[in-house]
CSV table of C-alpha atoms and ligand atoms in Angstrom, one decimal:
chain,number,residue,atom,x,y,z
T,17,UNK,CA,119.9,104.5,89.2
T,18,UNK,CA,117.3,104.5,91.7
T,19,UNK,CA,117.5,101.4,93.8
T,20,UNK,CA,114.4,98.9,93.3
T,21,UNK,CA,111.8,98.6,96.3
T,22,UNK,CA,111.1,95.5,98.3
T,23,UNK,CA,107.5,94.4,97.9
T,24,UNK,CA,105.9,91.9,100.0
T,25,UNK,CA,103.2,89.7,98.9
T,26,UNK,CA,101.0,88.2,101.6
T,27,UNK,CA,97.7,86.2,101.8
T,28,UNK,CA,95.8,83.3,102.9
T,29,UNK,CA,97.2,80.0,101.5
T,30,UNK,CA,95.7,79.4,97.8
T,31,UNK,CA,94.7,83.0,97.4
T,32,UNK,CA,97.2,83.1,94.0
T,33,UNK,CA,100.3,84.8,95.3
T,34,UNK,CA,102.2,82.6,93.1
T,35,UNK,CA,100.2,82.8,90.0
T,36,UNK,CA,99.8,86.9,90.5
T,37,UNK,CA,103.6,87.0,90.7
T,38,UNK,CA,104.6,85.0,87.6
T,39,UNK,CA,101.8,86.7,85.3
T,40,UNK,CA,103.4,90.2,86.6
T,41,UNK,CA,106.7,89.0,85.7
T,42,UNK,CA,105.5,87.5,82.3
T,43,UNK,CA,104.0,91.0,81.6
T,44,UNK,CA,106.4,93.0,83.0
T,45,UNK,CA,110.0,91.1,82.8
T,46,UNK,CA,111.9,94.4,84.0
T,47,UNK,CA,109.9,95.6,86.7
T,48,UNK,CA,110.5,92.9,89.4
T,49,UNK,CA,111.8,89.3,90.2
T,50,UNK,CA,111.1,86.8,93.1
T,51,UNK,CA,113.8,85.5,95.5
T,52,UNK,CA,114.2,82.1,96.4
T,53,UNK,CA,113.4,81.4,100.1
T,54,UNK,CA,115.0,78.5,102.5
T,55,UNK,CA,112.9,76.2,104.0
T,56,UNK,CA,113.0,73.3,106.3
T,57,UNK,CA,110.1,71.7,104.9
T,58,UNK,CA,110.1,68.8,102.3
T,59,UNK,CA,109.7,69.4,98.5
T,60,UNK,CA,106.3,69.1,97.2
T,61,UNK,CA,105.6,66.9,94.2
T,62,UNK,CA,107.0,68.8,91.3
T,63,UNK,CA,108.8,71.4,93.6
T,64,UNK,CA,112.6,71.9,92.5
T,65,UNK,CA,115.8,72.9,94.6
T,66,UNK,CA,116.5,76.8,94.0
T,67,UNK,CA,113.5,77.0,92.2
T,68,UNK,CA,111.1,76.8,94.5
T,69,UNK,CA,112.9,76.9,97.5
T,70,UNK,CA,116.2,75.8,99.1
T,71,UNK,CA,115.6,72.9,100.9
T,72,UNK,CA,117.7,72.8,104.1
T,73,UNK,CA,117.7,70.8,107.6
T,74,UNK,CA,117.0,72.2,110.7
T,75,UNK,CA,120.9,72.4,111.4
T,76,UNK,CA,121.7,74.0,108.3
T,77,UNK,CA,119.1,76.7,108.8
T,78,UNK,CA,120.2,77.1,112.3
T,79,UNK,CA,123.6,77.5,110.9
T,80,UNK,CA,122.5,80.2,108.2
T,81,UNK,CA,120.6,82.2,111.2
T,82,UNK,CA,123.7,82.8,112.9
T,83,UNK,CA,125.6,83.9,110.2
T,84,UNK,CA,123.1,86.5,109.8
T,85,UNK,CA,122.4,85.5,106.5
T,86,UNK,CA,118.4,86.2,106.7
T,87,UNK,CA,116.4,89.5,106.2
T,88,UNK,CA,113.6,87.6,108.3
T,89,UNK,CA,112.7,84.1,109.2
T,90,UNK,CA,109.4,82.4,110.4
T,91,UNK,CA,108.3,79.4,112.2
T,92,UNK,CA,105.3,78.2,110.3
T,93,UNK,CA,103.2,75.2,110.2
T,94,UNK,CA,105.8,73.2,112.5
T,95,UNK,CA,108.6,74.3,109.6
T,96,UNK,CA,110.9,77.3,109.1
T,97,UNK,CA,111.2,79.7,106.4
T,98,UNK,CA,113.1,82.5,105.7
T,99,UNK,CA,114.5,85.2,103.4
T,100,UNK,CA,118.2,85.3,102.0
T,101,UNK,CA,119.5,88.9,102.2
T,102,UNK,CA,121.8,87.7,99.3
T,103,UNK,CA,118.7,87.0,97.4
T,104,UNK,CA,117.4,90.2,98.0
T,105,UNK,CA,120.6,91.6,96.9
T,106,UNK,CA,121.0,89.7,93.8
T,107,UNK,CA,117.5,91.1,92.5
T,108,UNK,CA,118.0,94.6,93.6
T,109,UNK,CA,121.5,94.6,91.8
T,110,UNK,CA,119.7,93.7,88.4
T,111,UNK,CA,117.9,97.1,88.9
T,112,UNK,CA,114.7,95.5,89.5
T,113,UNK,CA,111.9,95.7,92.3
T,114,UNK,CA,112.2,92.5,94.7
T,115,UNK,CA,109.0,90.6,95.4
T,116,UNK,CA,109.1,88.7,98.5
T,117,UNK,CA,106.2,86.1,98.4
T,118,UNK,CA,105.9,85.6,102.3
T,119,UNK,CA,103.7,85.3,105.6
T,120,UNK,CA,102.2,88.3,107.5
T,121,UNK,CA,104.9,87.9,110.4
T,122,UNK,CA,107.6,87.8,107.8
T,123,UNK,CA,106.1,91.1,106.4
T,124,UNK,CA,105.7,92.7,109.6
T,125,UNK,CA,109.5,92.1,110.2
T,126,UNK,CA,110.7,93.3,106.5
T,127,UNK,CA,108.8,96.5,107.0
T,128,UNK,CA,110.5,96.9,110.6
T,129,UNK,CA,113.6,96.3,109.0
T,130,UNK,CA,113.2,97.9,105.6
T,131,UNK,CA,110.6,100.8,106.5
T,132,UNK,CA,109.7,101.8,102.7
T,133,UNK,CA,108.8,98.3,102.0
T,134,UNK,CA,106.0,98.0,100.5
T,135,UNK,CA,103.2,95.6,101.9
T,136,UNK,CA,100.5,94.4,99.6
T,137,UNK,CA,97.9,92.0,101.0
T,138,UNK,CA,96.3,89.7,98.3
T,139,UNK,CA,92.4,89.0,98.9
T,140,UNK,CA,89.8,86.1,97.5
T,141,UNK,CA,86.9,87.0,96.4
T,142,UNK,CA,85.5,85.7,99.2
T,143,UNK,CA,86.0,83.1,101.9
T,144,UNK,CA,84.2,80.5,99.9
T,145,UNK,CA,86.3,81.0,96.7
T,146,UNK,CA,89.3,80.6,99.1
T,147,UNK,CA,88.2,77.3,100.7
T,148,UNK,CA,87.5,75.8,97.3
T,149,UNK,CA,90.6,76.8,96.0
T,150,UNK,CA,92.4,75.3,98.8
T,151,UNK,CA,90.4,72.2,98.6
T,152,UNK,CA,91.2,71.5,94.9
T,153,UNK,CA,94.8,72.0,95.0
T,154,UNK,CA,95.0,68.1,96.2
T,155,UNK,CA,98.6,68.4,97.7
T,156,UNK,CA,97.7,68.6,101.2
T,157,UNK,CA,95.8,66.2,103.5
T,158,UNK,CA,92.6,67.0,104.9
T,159,UNK,CA,93.9,67.8,108.3
T,160,UNK,CA,96.5,70.4,107.0
T,161,UNK,CA,93.6,71.8,104.9
T,162,UNK,CA,91.8,72.2,107.9
T,163,UNK,CA,94.5,73.8,110.0
T,164,UNK,CA,95.2,76.2,107.0
T,165,UNK,CA,91.6,77.1,107.0
T,166,UNK,CA,91.1,77.6,110.7
T,167,UNK,CA,94.3,80.3,110.5
T,168,UNK,CA,92.7,82.1,107.6
T,169,UNK,CA,90.8,84.4,109.9
T,170,UNK,CA,93.4,84.4,112.6
T,171,UNK,CA,95.8,85.6,110.0
T,172,UNK,CA,94.0,88.2,108.7
T,173,UNK,CA,93.9,90.2,111.9
T,174,UNK,CA,97.8,89.9,111.5
T,175,UNK,CA,97.2,92.2,108.5
T,176,UNK,CA,97.3,95.7,110.3
T,177,UNK,CA,100.9,96.7,108.7
T,178,UNK,CA,99.8,96.0,105.1
T,179,UNK,CA,99.0,99.3,103.2
T,180,UNK,CA,97.5,98.0,100.0
T,181,UNK,CA,94.5,95.3,99.8
T,182,UNK,CA,94.0,93.4,96.4
T,183,UNK,CA,91.2,91.6,95.6
T,184,UNK,CA,92.4,88.6,93.3
T,185,UNK,CA,89.1,87.8,91.7
T,186,UNK,CA,90.0,88.4,88.1
T,187,UNK,CA,93.6,87.6,87.7
T,188,UNK,CA,94.5,90.5,85.1
T,189,UNK,CA,93.0,93.2,87.1
T,190,UNK,CA,95.0,91.9,90.3
T,191,UNK,CA,98.5,92.1,88.4
T,192,UNK,CA,97.4,95.2,86.9
T,193,UNK,CA,96.4,96.7,90.3
T,194,UNK,CA,100.0,95.3,91.7
T,195,UNK,CA,101.8,97.0,88.8
T,196,UNK,CA,100.0,100.2,89.6
T,197,UNK,CA,100.9,100.2,93.5
T,198,UNK,CA,105.0,99.3,92.2
T,199,UNK,CA,104.8,102.2,89.9
T,200,UNK,CA,103.3,104.4,92.2
T,201,UNK,CA,105.7,103.7,95.1
T,202,UNK,CA,108.7,104.0,92.6
T,203,UNK,CA,108.0,107.3,92.2
T,204,UNK,CA,107.9,108.4,95.5
T,205,UNK,CA,111.1,109.9,97.0
T,206,UNK,CA,112.2,111.3,100.3
T,207,UNK,CA,112.6,115.2,100.9
T,208,UNK,CA,115.9,115.2,102.2
T,209,UNK,CA,117.2,113.2,99.1
T,210,UNK,CA,115.4,115.6,96.6
T,211,UNK,CA,117.1,118.5,98.5
T,212,UNK,CA,120.3,116.8,98.3
T,213,UNK,CA,120.3,115.9,94.8
T,214,UNK,CA,118.9,119.3,93.5
T,215,UNK,CA,120.5,122.0,95.9
T,216,UNK,CA,123.5,120.2,96.9
T,217,UNK,CA,122.7,120.2,100.5
T,218,UNK,CA,121.1,118.5,103.8
Y,10,5GP,P1,104.3,77.1,101.7
Y,10,5GP,O1,104.8,75.9,102.6
Y,10,5GP,O2,102.9,76.2,101.5
Y,10,5GP,O3,105.5,76.9,100.3
Y,10,5GP,O4,104.6,78.3,102.3
Y,10,5GP,C1,103.6,78.4,103.3
Y,10,5GP,C2,103.6,79.9,103.7
Y,10,5GP,O5,105.0,80.3,103.9
Y,10,5GP,C3,103.1,80.5,102.6
Y,10,5GP,O6,102.5,81.6,103.1
Y,10,5GP,C4,104.4,81.0,101.9
Y,10,5GP,O7,104.1,82.8,101.6
Y,10,5GP,C5,105.2,81.8,103.3
Y,10,5GP,N1,106.7,81.7,102.9
Y,10,5GP,C6,107.5,81.6,102.0
Y,10,5GP,N2,109.1,81.5,102.2
Y,10,5GP,C7,109.0,82.6,103.1
Y,10,5GP,C8,110.1,82.9,103.6
Y,10,5GP,O8,111.2,83.1,103.4
Y,10,5GP,N3,109.4,84.0,104.7
Y,10,5GP,C9,108.6,83.8,105.4
Y,10,5GP,N4,108.2,84.7,106.4
Y,10,5GP,N5,107.3,83.2,104.9
Y,10,5GP,C10,107.5,82.5,103.6
């Protein structure tokens, strides 16, 4: 069985990464699954340990880092986030593609560690729609929203390693576009692999 791919999905806060990923997995349960990251930030109302994140202290995070448990980590908005290698392996061992819903510094680091990882950037239909969505979420203070807004454009400059840019205007279209990307990427193969498999030589 061919191993699944690591698919990174990034995009500005409020663009609907979570919604797109959930809908993709609902439509195609065997295609892919997301991982649960570790964070040092506090849970937001309604968030559940082990479902949305593993909530850990700074010290616990340091320990995991020292033990080499992370594929990548990032310091963001005064908190830390990290993708556990064990989470990636858990999904791959189910024969599925792994979806990492992470920010761009993490995405670039994943690409360095795993060159055939696929980087997808979700774009809002326009900057105005994004700001509307952000302000409508209601879970952040005005100051936090301002901080995130100012980061939107600055952040985009870091999207250079990204290979696919999917506009999330119509959810269904965005989901199907991500599905097409995963399907096409799964068909990719390496010349040396093919030579070895079919001709039994290196
Ligand atoms: P939030 O605090 O709103 O849940 O997440 C803030 C940002 O951190 C989002 O862009 C989210 O995708 C990103 N993020 C969540 N988990 C990870 C992770 O494990 N690694 C990285 N690099 N970013 C993450």
